[in-house]
Amino acid sequence: MCLSKGAKMKYLYSDLHIHSRYARATSKHLNVLNLYKWAKIKGISLLGTGDILHPKWRDEFKKYTIEDDNSGFYKVRPEYQKEVDLQLPRSVVDSHVYFVPTVETSHIYKQGDKVRRVHLVSVFPTFDTAAKAAVVLGRYSRVDADGRPIFGIHIDEFVKMMLEISERIVVFPAHAWTPHFAVFGSKSGFDSLSEAFGDMARYITALETGLSSDPEMNRLVSALDSLILVSNSDAHSLMRIGREANIHSRLDTYDDLLEALRTGDGLIGTIEYFPEEGRYHYDGHRACGVVLHPKESVKIQDICPKCGKKLTLGVLHRVYDLADRSDPNRGLLERFKSVHLVPLDDVLQNVLNVGKGSKKLMNRYFEVIDALGSELAVLNEVDISKIKEFDAKLGCAIEKMRRGDLKISPGYDGLYGVVKIPVDDCTQLSEQNLRLPL
């Protein structure tokens, strides 16, 4: 069954950049069947495998999935689907989830007078193609040491190697503006794609904006006008899947995905964090508790006023450095819509005034999903009136979130921003609305 015909949601969502338990600093619960389960809960139709160069992760996918005859994507084998579907909220059982092989690679090398540290995402048409890439790349570094393998290969050479394996492989820069490991990062990045990729820049058709930037910021840089902007979760745990995603009108085959990433055809836009939530939006120095807007940093020569060391320059600062417009390209922003959302568990944290990950919050989270649909449907598609019928205060909070009526203390130097949705004036939950699932 193809995604467009099988999906009940209004839109189709893809998340192409995630990780497995074989990558460093990731959850041990990141296995294939849990990815399938949580993609349904989140509302993701097409999920990247992440870490597909790792042989054990590839073997796990081969065990639990088969290729779908219609789409060319991969789906969980029917006997395993039945097992997982029994654990799911009723509203998402009938949705469809497919997988596409993907990996994030880390590249550390010297170019010019700097050590460059850049992360890339590669999307493969088949597991066999990914296995061929693993063989080639295994000559340069161990691909079984980390789900996100580290290479000394220059990124232009890497793109050339991938395209020699298959012209249907797509490579794009990951979280392009992050200070430490990104193509435009303030610590070790470049000032242009041509500087970074040389002659291979013409094969870079998409750019991942990352959590700390959004399309409006990226469209201040005219050199990026030709690129398709994509957003993905870079999830290191199940709960973070789909926190950023891509919105599609058509996603029936790998060719449809190729077109979306190369020309934007079939791509409606992206699901975005409010960029202030990201870990590197503002400038700052975490050790000193100093956080500054770029305009303030410039006034003090980017030096921490407390310790005298150089500040970590955030994504907004770096965008301003490379921007050649004061107003973003409105035509491209109209063509590709961006929707800013706050994750449902964060919304519920505001509504219930409880700790993140608490039992009360998670009980309520699954009750909402069971009654109203997947997380992305609740946040982006379900009518506010329907949400308010179920839970007046939650409906009020999501209504405020959708119109951007919230307060965010910006993230900086590796610390996430803190979101506050003002819910004091929302209708209080009734005892009935506070009931727990049976």
Tab-separated table of C-alpha atoms in Angstrom:
chain	number	residue	atom	x	y	z
A	1	MET	CA	0.000	0.000	0.000
A	2	CYS	CA	1.362	3.417	-0.904
A	3	LEU	CA	1.579	6.134	1.714
A	4	SER	CA	-0.672	8.707	0.057
A	5	LYS	CA	-3.555	6.274	-0.334
A	6	GLY	CA	-3.133	4.617	3.028
A	7	ALA	CA	-2.751	7.609	5.312
A	8	LYS	CA	-5.731	8.977	7.261
A	9	MET	CA	-3.973	12.178	8.240
A	10	LYS	CA	-4.370	15.298	6.156
A	11	TYR	CA	-0.645	15.443	5.400
A	12	LEU	CA	2.232	13.010	5.084
A	13	TYR	CA	5.243	13.555	7.331
A	14	SER	CA	8.806	12.309	6.965
A	15	ASP	CA	11.659	12.370	9.479
A	16	LEU	CA	14.890	11.385	7.733
A	17	HIS	CA	17.501	12.014	10.422
A	18	ILE	CA	17.340	9.932	13.594
A	19	HIS	CA	19.671	7.579	15.470
A	20	SER	CA	19.764	4.038	16.798
A	21	ARG	CA	21.075	2.646	20.070
A	22	TYR	CA	24.376	2.034	18.240
A	23	ALA	CA	25.161	5.758	18.147
A	24	ARG	CA	26.771	7.498	21.093
A	25	ALA	CA	24.599	9.241	23.672
A	26	THR	CA	21.370	7.602	22.531
A	27	SER	CA	18.610	5.636	24.240
A	28	LYS	CA	18.933	1.879	24.615
A	29	HIS	CA	15.260	1.625	23.601
A	30	LEU	CA	15.953	2.657	20.002
A	31	ASN	CA	15.219	-0.633	18.250
A	32	VAL	CA	13.318	-1.297	15.025
A	33	LEU	CA	9.975	-2.254	16.540
A	34	ASN	CA	10.014	0.685	18.930
A	35	LEU	CA	10.740	3.009	16.001
A	36	TYR	CA	7.725	1.568	14.187
A	37	LYS	CA	5.565	2.010	17.302
A	38	TRP	CA	6.624	5.578	18.003
A	39	ALA	CA	6.460	6.666	14.376
A	40	LYS	CA	2.773	5.747	14.522
A	41	ILE	CA	2.285	7.587	17.801
A	42	LYS	CA	4.034	10.654	16.423
A	43	GLY	CA	2.322	10.552	13.016
A	44	ILE	CA	5.413	9.942	10.866
A	45	SER	CA	4.660	8.134	7.590
A	46	LEU	CA	8.259	7.754	6.411
A	47	LEU	CA	11.051	7.372	8.947
A	48	GLY	CA	14.747	7.307	8.196
A	49	THR	CA	16.502	4.332	9.728
A	50	GLY	CA	19.476	6.362	10.900
A	51	ASP	CA	22.874	4.692	11.431
A	52	ILE	CA	22.373	2.289	8.514
A	53	LEU	CA	26.111	1.855	7.875
A	54	HIS	CA	26.385	-0.032	11.181
A	55	PRO	CA	26.255	-3.761	10.342
A	56	LYS	CA	24.281	-4.820	13.431
A	57	TRP	CA	21.655	-2.131	12.849
A	58	ARG	CA	21.361	-3.118	9.194
A	59	ASP	CA	20.955	-6.771	10.192
A	60	GLU	CA	18.220	-5.834	12.661
A	61	PHE	CA	16.312	-4.044	9.931
A	62	LYS	CA	16.677	-7.002	7.603
A	63	LYS	CA	15.255	-9.252	10.306
A	64	TYR	CA	12.194	-7.149	11.107
A	65	THR	CA	11.365	-5.490	7.767
A	66	ILE	CA	10.717	-6.384	4.146
A	67	GLU	CA	10.706	-4.245	1.024
A	68	ASP	CA	7.293	-2.953	0.038
A	69	ASP	CA	6.528	-3.988	-3.539
A	70	ASN	CA	4.683	-0.772	-4.390
A	71	SER	CA	6.807	1.948	-2.828
A	72	GLY	CA	10.297	0.474	-2.656
A	73	PHE	CA	10.445	1.603	0.969
A	74	TYR	CA	10.657	-0.897	3.830
A	75	LYS	CA	7.867	-1.986	6.158
A	76	VAL	CA	7.767	-4.084	9.315
A	77	ARG	CA	6.924	-7.710	8.608
A	78	PRO	CA	3.211	-8.496	9.221
A	79	GLU	CA	3.830	-10.895	12.115
A	80	TYR	CA	5.763	-8.196	14.006
A	81	GLN	CA	3.283	-5.459	13.082
A	82	LYS	CA	0.474	-7.397	14.761
A	83	GLU	CA	2.539	-7.765	17.928
A	84	VAL	CA	3.274	-4.022	18.171
A	85	ASP	CA	-0.164	-2.817	17.065
A	86	LEU	CA	-1.692	-4.471	20.140
A	87	GLN	CA	0.279	-1.984	22.279
A	88	LEU	CA	-0.825	1.135	20.384
A	89	PRO	CA	-3.522	3.722	21.120
A	90	ARG	CA	-6.617	2.934	19.054
A	91	SER	CA	-6.453	6.102	16.980
A	92	VAL	CA	-3.116	5.246	15.328
A	93	VAL	CA	-3.346	1.465	14.837
A	94	ASP	CA	-4.444	1.717	11.195
A	95	SER	CA	-1.793	4.223	10.108
A	96	HIS	CA	1.112	3.121	7.927
A	97	VAL	CA	4.827	3.512	8.625
A	98	TYR	CA	7.628	2.932	6.143
A	99	PHE	CA	11.400	3.156	6.489
A	100	VAL	CA	14.114	4.497	4.197
A	101	PRO	CA	17.840	3.796	4.802
A	102	THR	CA	19.688	6.854	6.150
A	103	VAL	CA	22.834	7.738	8.072
A	104	GLU	CA	24.519	10.752	9.601
A	105	THR	CA	28.295	10.818	9.124
A	106	SER	CA	30.878	12.975	10.881
A	107	HIS	CA	33.779	14.436	8.899
A	108	ILE	CA	36.829	15.868	10.646
A	109	TYR	CA	39.722	17.106	8.493
A	110	LYS	CA	41.906	20.119	7.844
A	111	GLN	CA	41.151	22.494	5.004
A	112	GLY	CA	42.741	25.880	4.664
A	113	ASP	CA	43.895	27.068	8.058
A	114	LYS	CA	41.127	25.357	10.051
A	115	VAL	CA	40.139	21.922	11.261
A	116	ARG	CA	36.720	21.320	9.770
A	117	ARG	CA	34.004	19.367	11.557
A	118	VAL	CA	30.939	18.773	9.420
A	119	HIS	CA	28.021	16.346	9.677
A	120	LEU	CA	26.172	15.074	6.617
A	121	VAL	CA	22.991	13.033	6.142
A	122	SER	CA	22.859	10.434	3.360
A	123	VAL	CA	19.659	8.817	2.075
A	124	PHE	CA	19.913	5.473	0.254
A	125	PRO	CA	17.413	3.793	-2.089
A	126	THR	CA	17.985	0.278	-0.655
A	127	PHE	CA	19.715	-1.612	2.121
A	128	ASP	CA	21.985	-3.172	-0.493
A	129	THR	CA	23.111	0.280	-1.629
A	130	ALA	CA	23.822	1.224	1.981
A	131	ALA	CA	25.787	-2.013	2.419
A	132	LYS	CA	27.942	-1.125	-0.606
A	133	ALA	CA	28.604	2.297	0.908
A	134	ALA	CA	29.577	0.637	4.184
A	135	VAL	CA	32.144	-1.512	2.366
A	136	VAL	CA	33.668	1.490	0.587
A	137	LEU	CA	33.719	3.682	3.688
A	138	GLY	CA	35.017	0.836	5.823
A	139	ARG	CA	38.350	1.251	4.061
A	140	TYR	CA	38.714	4.658	5.733
A	141	SER	CA	37.306	4.080	9.199
A	142	ARG	CA	35.373	1.559	11.266
A	143	VAL	CA	31.670	1.700	10.473
A	144	ASP	CA	30.861	-0.634	13.372
A	145	ALA	CA	32.333	1.595	16.078
A	146	ASP	CA	29.552	4.188	16.168
A	147	GLY	CA	26.173	4.571	14.484
A	148	ARG	CA	27.378	8.014	13.440
A	149	PRO	CA	30.802	7.010	12.040
A	150	ILE	CA	33.691	9.460	11.961
A	151	PHE	CA	35.784	9.912	8.814
A	152	GLY	CA	38.740	12.026	7.774
A	153	ILE	CA	37.227	12.228	4.285
A	154	HIS	CA	36.691	15.715	2.872
A	155	ILE	CA	32.997	16.263	2.313
A	156	ASP	CA	33.350	16.981	-1.415
A	157	GLU	CA	35.151	13.661	-1.835
A	158	PHE	CA	32.476	11.928	0.243
A	159	VAL	CA	29.690	13.190	-2.029
A	160	LYS	CA	31.623	12.007	-5.064
A	161	MET	CA	32.091	8.557	-3.499
A	162	MET	CA	28.389	8.226	-2.720
A	163	LEU	CA	27.298	9.216	-6.225
A	164	GLU	CA	29.741	6.739	-7.720
A	165	ILE	CA	27.977	4.015	-5.745
A	166	SER	CA	24.541	5.204	-6.899
A	167	GLU	CA	23.197	8.381	-8.467
A	168	ARG	CA	20.047	7.783	-6.405
A	169	ILE	CA	21.830	8.519	-3.136
A	170	VAL	CA	21.070	11.974	-1.735
A	171	VAL	CA	23.527	13.779	0.555
A	172	PHE	CA	22.703	16.982	2.432
A	173	PRO	CA	24.323	18.955	5.272
A	174	ALA	CA	22.978	18.088	8.719
A	175	HIS	CA	21.895	20.851	11.159
A	176	ALA	CA	23.739	23.273	8.881
A	177	TRP	CA	24.327	26.089	11.396
A	178	THR	CA	25.233	24.275	14.629
A	179	PRO	CA	28.469	25.821	15.995
A	180	HIS	CA	30.614	22.717	16.429
A	181	PHE	CA	29.700	20.185	13.712
A	182	ALA	CA	28.079	21.877	10.734
A	183	VAL	CA	28.841	23.179	7.275
A	184	PHE	CA	28.199	26.804	8.355
A	185	GLY	CA	29.085	26.339	12.031
A	186	SER	CA	30.834	29.214	13.786
A	187	LYS	CA	33.538	26.953	15.230
A	188	SER	CA	34.703	24.964	12.225
A	189	GLY	CA	32.422	25.549	9.263
A	190	PHE	CA	32.589	27.351	5.924
A	191	ASP	CA	31.119	30.573	4.582
A	192	SER	CA	29.572	28.999	1.471
A	193	LEU	CA	28.672	25.643	-0.013
A	194	SER	CA	31.098	26.217	-2.874
A	195	GLU	CA	33.920	26.670	-0.379
A	196	ALA	CA	32.834	23.517	1.429
A	197	PHE	CA	32.036	21.209	-1.479
A	198	GLY	CA	33.963	22.696	-4.393
A	199	ASP	CA	32.794	21.289	-7.745
A	200	MET	CA	30.474	18.871	-5.940
A	201	ALA	CA	28.348	21.733	-4.577
A	202	ARG	CA	26.050	21.397	-7.587
A	203	TYR	CA	24.933	18.010	-6.231
A	204	ILE	CA	23.865	19.491	-2.900
A	205	THR	CA	20.178	20.225	-3.448
A	206	ALA	CA	18.865	20.207	0.125
A	207	LEU	CA	19.908	21.661	3.465
A	208	GLU	CA	18.788	20.628	6.950
A	209	THR	CA	18.069	23.772	8.950
A	210	GLY	CA	18.480	22.224	12.428
A	211	LEU	CA	16.574	22.927	15.624
A	212	SER	CA	18.100	26.372	16.236
A	213	SER	CA	17.183	27.882	12.870
A	214	ASP	CA	14.107	27.934	10.657
A	215	PRO	CA	13.376	28.666	6.982
A	216	GLU	CA	12.771	32.368	7.613
A	217	MET	CA	16.291	32.714	8.993
A	218	ASN	CA	17.844	30.663	6.170
A	219	ARG	CA	16.079	32.700	3.508
A	220	LEU	CA	18.073	35.756	4.601
A	221	VAL	CA	20.995	34.188	2.706
A	222	SER	CA	20.463	34.493	-1.057
A	223	ALA	CA	23.109	31.848	-1.799
A	224	LEU	CA	20.694	29.281	-0.325
A	225	ASP	CA	17.759	30.211	-2.565
A	226	SER	CA	18.335	27.239	-4.853
A	227	LEU	CA	18.291	24.740	-1.983
A	228	ILE	CA	15.340	22.772	-0.624
A	229	LEU	CA	15.154	23.340	3.127
A	230	VAL	CA	14.370	20.218	5.133
A	231	SER	CA	13.827	19.630	8.831
A	232	ASN	CA	14.332	16.423	10.785
A	233	SER	CA	14.371	15.485	14.454
A	234	ASP	CA	17.942	14.175	14.874
A	235	ALA	CA	16.234	12.092	17.573
A	236	HIS	CA	18.427	10.369	20.154
A	237	SER	CA	15.366	8.945	21.954
A	238	LEU	CA	11.918	7.702	20.971
A	239	MET	CA	10.065	10.676	22.435
A	240	ARG	CA	11.961	13.124	20.228
A	241	ILE	CA	11.018	11.484	16.913
A	242	GLY	CA	9.119	13.933	14.705
A	243	ARG	CA	9.916	17.054	16.738
A	244	GLU	CA	10.914	18.459	13.355
A	245	ALA	CA	9.727	16.881	10.116
A	246	ASN	CA	8.923	17.405	6.453
A	247	ILE	CA	5.376	17.807	5.130
A	248	HIS	CA	4.524	16.083	1.846
A	249	SER	CA	1.541	15.978	-0.479
A	250	ARG	CA	2.897	12.865	-2.194
A	251	LEU	CA	5.270	10.215	-0.913
A	252	ASP	CA	4.377	6.980	-2.647
A	253	THR	CA	7.830	5.889	-3.846
A	254	TYR	CA	11.521	6.564	-3.408
A	255	ASP	CA	11.328	8.582	-6.633
A	256	ASP	CA	8.828	10.878	-4.894
A	257	LEU	CA	11.308	11.361	-2.050
A	258	LEU	CA	14.091	12.079	-4.545
A	259	GLU	CA	11.971	14.718	-6.240
A	260	ALA	CA	11.124	16.329	-2.913
A	261	LEU	CA	14.804	16.549	-1.949
A	262	ARG	CA	16.062	17.638	-5.376
A	263	THR	CA	13.342	19.927	-6.736
A	264	GLY	CA	10.826	20.391	-3.917
A	265	ASP	CA	8.105	18.686	-5.976
A	266	GLY	CA	5.543	17.183	-3.606
A	267	LEU	CA	7.050	18.977	-0.603
A	268	ILE	CA	4.605	21.272	1.156
A	269	GLY	CA	7.015	22.520	3.787
A	270	THR	CA	8.393	21.670	7.205
A	271	ILE	CA	7.474	21.198	10.845
A	272	GLU	CA	9.773	23.410	12.907
A	273	TYR	CA	10.795	23.940	16.483
A	274	PHE	CA	10.483	27.557	17.442
A	275	PRO	CA	14.198	28.223	16.761
A	276	GLU	CA	14.616	29.883	20.158
A	277	GLU	CA	14.038	26.414	21.655
A	278	GLY	CA	17.181	25.066	20.004
A	279	ARG	CA	20.364	24.505	21.991
A	280	TYR	CA	22.418	27.046	20.051
A	281	HIS	CA	20.058	29.834	19.024
A	282	TYR	CA	21.599	32.708	21.029
A	283	ASP	CA	25.246	33.391	21.856
A	284	GLY	CA	26.510	32.594	25.300
A	285	HIS	CA	28.794	30.919	27.773
A	286	ARG	CA	27.077	28.162	29.735
A	287	ALA	CA	29.754	27.926	32.431
A	288	CYS	CA	29.135	31.574	33.351
A	289	GLY	CA	25.398	31.620	32.743
A	290	VAL	CA	25.844	34.338	30.120
A	291	VAL	CA	23.305	34.443	27.267
A	292	LEU	CA	23.225	37.248	24.694
A	293	HIS	CA	21.503	38.284	21.495
A	294	PRO	CA	24.091	38.586	18.674
A	295	LYS	CA	23.755	42.374	18.631
A	296	GLU	CA	24.837	42.451	22.283
A	297	SER	CA	27.714	40.048	21.631
A	298	VAL	CA	29.095	42.227	18.855
A	299	LYS	CA	29.235	45.212	21.204
A	300	ILE	CA	31.608	43.307	23.508
A	301	GLN	CA	33.667	41.703	20.693
A	302	ASP	CA	32.095	38.265	21.354
A	303	ILE	CA	33.940	37.962	24.677
A	304	CYS	CA	32.270	36.632	27.830
A	305	PRO	CA	31.910	39.583	30.253
A	306	LYS	CA	32.430	37.301	33.260
A	307	CYS	CA	35.469	35.156	32.416
A	308	GLY	CA	36.988	36.915	29.383
A	309	LYS	CA	36.862	33.816	27.163
A	310	LYS	CA	35.299	33.768	23.710
A	311	LEU	CA	31.546	33.193	23.650
A	312	THR	CA	30.003	30.280	21.776
A	313	LEU	CA	28.433	32.112	18.856
A	314	GLY	CA	24.984	30.749	18.185
A	315	VAL	CA	23.056	30.035	15.040
A	316	LEU	CA	21.332	33.421	14.870
A	317	HIS	CA	24.713	35.162	15.021
A	318	ARG	CA	26.085	32.984	12.240
A	319	VAL	CA	23.057	33.570	10.040
A	320	TYR	CA	23.491	37.318	10.505
A	321	ASP	CA	27.160	36.938	9.512
A	322	LEU	CA	26.280	35.340	6.172
A	323	ALA	CA	22.997	37.131	5.467
A	324	ASP	CA	22.867	39.508	2.531
A	325	ARG	CA	19.204	40.456	3.004
A	326	SER	CA	17.345	42.290	5.720
A	327	ASP	CA	14.096	40.600	4.674
A	328	PRO	CA	13.837	36.895	3.759
A	329	ASN	CA	12.846	35.603	0.332
A	330	ARG	CA	9.059	35.765	0.721
A	331	GLY	CA	8.410	33.888	-2.524
A	332	LEU	CA	10.181	30.779	-1.245
A	333	LEU	CA	8.551	31.093	2.174
A	334	GLU	CA	5.172	31.164	0.428
A	335	ARG	CA	6.019	28.179	-1.757
A	336	PHE	CA	7.239	26.053	1.147
A	337	LYS	CA	5.273	26.607	4.339
A	338	SER	CA	6.853	26.225	7.757
A	339	VAL	CA	4.758	25.357	10.798
A	340	HIS	CA	6.224	26.033	14.236
A	341	LEU	CA	5.107	23.584	16.910
A	342	VAL	CA	5.894	22.782	20.524
A	343	PRO	CA	6.107	19.016	21.267
A	344	LEU	CA	2.945	17.673	22.878
A	345	ASP	CA	4.701	16.575	26.068
A	346	ASP	CA	6.026	20.116	26.488
A	347	VAL	CA	2.519	21.518	25.953
A	348	LEU	CA	1.142	19.116	28.552
A	349	GLN	CA	3.903	20.075	30.967
A	350	ASN	CA	2.581	23.638	30.784
A	351	VAL	CA	-1.052	22.530	31.070
A	352	LEU	CA	-0.589	20.110	33.965
A	353	ASN	CA	2.226	22.011	35.694
A	354	VAL	CA	4.155	18.792	36.270
A	355	GLY	CA	7.703	17.637	35.677
A	356	LYS	CA	8.918	16.500	32.266
A	357	GLY	CA	8.451	12.768	31.844
A	358	SER	CA	6.329	12.390	34.986
A	359	LYS	CA	3.853	9.520	35.201
A	360	LYS	CA	0.897	11.912	35.266
A	361	LEU	CA	2.149	13.665	32.127
A	362	MET	CA	2.757	10.429	30.204
A	363	ASN	CA	-0.633	9.004	31.194
A	364	ARG	CA	-2.279	12.132	29.893
A	365	TYR	CA	-0.123	12.090	26.744
A	366	PHE	CA	-1.375	8.641	25.748
A	367	GLU	CA	-4.958	9.509	26.633
A	368	VAL	CA	-4.758	12.494	24.260
A	369	ILE	CA	-3.305	10.339	21.479
A	370	ASP	CA	-5.939	7.652	22.027
A	371	ALA	CA	-8.787	10.154	21.807
A	372	LEU	CA	-7.579	12.604	19.152
A	373	GLY	CA	-4.951	10.958	16.925
A	374	SER	CA	-1.195	11.075	16.453
A	375	GLU	CA	0.901	13.822	18.012
A	376	LEU	CA	1.427	15.718	14.751
A	377	ALA	CA	-2.287	15.468	13.986
A	378	VAL	CA	-3.165	16.905	17.411
A	379	LEU	CA	-0.640	19.720	17.152
A	380	ASN	CA	-1.175	20.649	13.524
A	381	GLU	CA	-4.418	19.230	12.104
A	382	VAL	CA	-7.199	18.496	14.602
A	383	ASP	CA	-9.726	21.319	14.929
A	384	ILE	CA	-9.271	23.349	18.091
A	385	SER	CA	-12.976	22.945	18.855
A	386	LYS	CA	-12.567	19.166	18.901
A	387	ILE	CA	-9.566	19.389	21.210
A	388	LYS	CA	-11.466	21.722	23.532
A	389	GLU	CA	-14.398	19.288	23.653
A	390	PHE	CA	-11.979	16.686	24.964
A	391	ASP	CA	-9.925	18.996	27.177
A	392	ALA	CA	-10.663	22.709	27.321
A	393	LYS	CA	-7.358	23.755	28.837
A	394	LEU	CA	-5.290	21.669	26.416
A	395	GLY	CA	-7.269	23.062	23.488
A	396	CYS	CA	-6.619	26.579	24.711
A	397	ALA	CA	-2.885	25.856	25.074
A	398	ILE	CA	-2.589	24.364	21.583
A	399	GLU	CA	-4.553	27.288	20.150
A	400	LYS	CA	-2.061	29.673	21.727
A	401	MET	CA	0.863	27.580	20.497
A	402	ARG	CA	-0.479	27.596	16.925
A	403	ARG	CA	-0.654	31.376	16.876
A	404	GLY	CA	2.728	31.780	18.587
A	405	ASP	CA	1.362	33.181	21.823
A	406	LEU	CA	4.131	31.892	24.074
A	407	LYS	CA	7.297	32.947	25.844
A	408	ILE	CA	10.681	31.337	25.189
A	409	SER	CA	13.930	31.801	27.048
A	410	PRO	CA	16.357	31.196	24.135
A	411	GLY	CA	18.735	28.250	24.106
A	412	TYR	CA	22.488	28.888	24.066
A	413	ASP	CA	25.826	27.057	24.275
A	414	GLY	CA	24.240	23.596	24.336
A	415	LEU	CA	21.276	24.376	26.605
A	416	TYR	CA	17.758	24.045	25.188
A	417	GLY	CA	15.455	27.031	25.323
A	418	VAL	CA	12.565	26.954	27.795
A	419	VAL	CA	9.030	27.337	26.440
A	420	LYS	CA	6.205	28.771	28.501
A	421	ILE	CA	2.645	28.770	27.172
A	422	PRO	CA	0.538	31.176	29.253
A	423	VAL	CA	-2.352	28.968	30.376
A	424	ASP	CA	-3.499	30.799	33.502
A	425	ASP	CA	-6.370	32.367	31.600
A	426	CYS	CA	-7.405	29.062	30.007
A	427	THR	CA	-10.441	27.191	31.273
A	428	GLN	CA	-9.490	24.895	34.144
A	429	LEU	CA	-9.593	21.159	33.592
A	430	SER	CA	-12.595	19.410	35.022
A	431	GLU	CA	-12.343	16.267	37.109
A	432	GLN	CA	-13.638	14.348	34.098
A	433	ASN	CA	-10.889	15.727	31.900
A	434	LEU	CA	-8.296	14.701	34.448
A	435	ARG	CA	-9.355	11.051	34.406
A	436	LEU	CA	-6.585	8.516	33.826
A	437	PRO	CA	-6.781	5.711	31.256
A	438	LEU	CA	-8.365	2.483	32.501
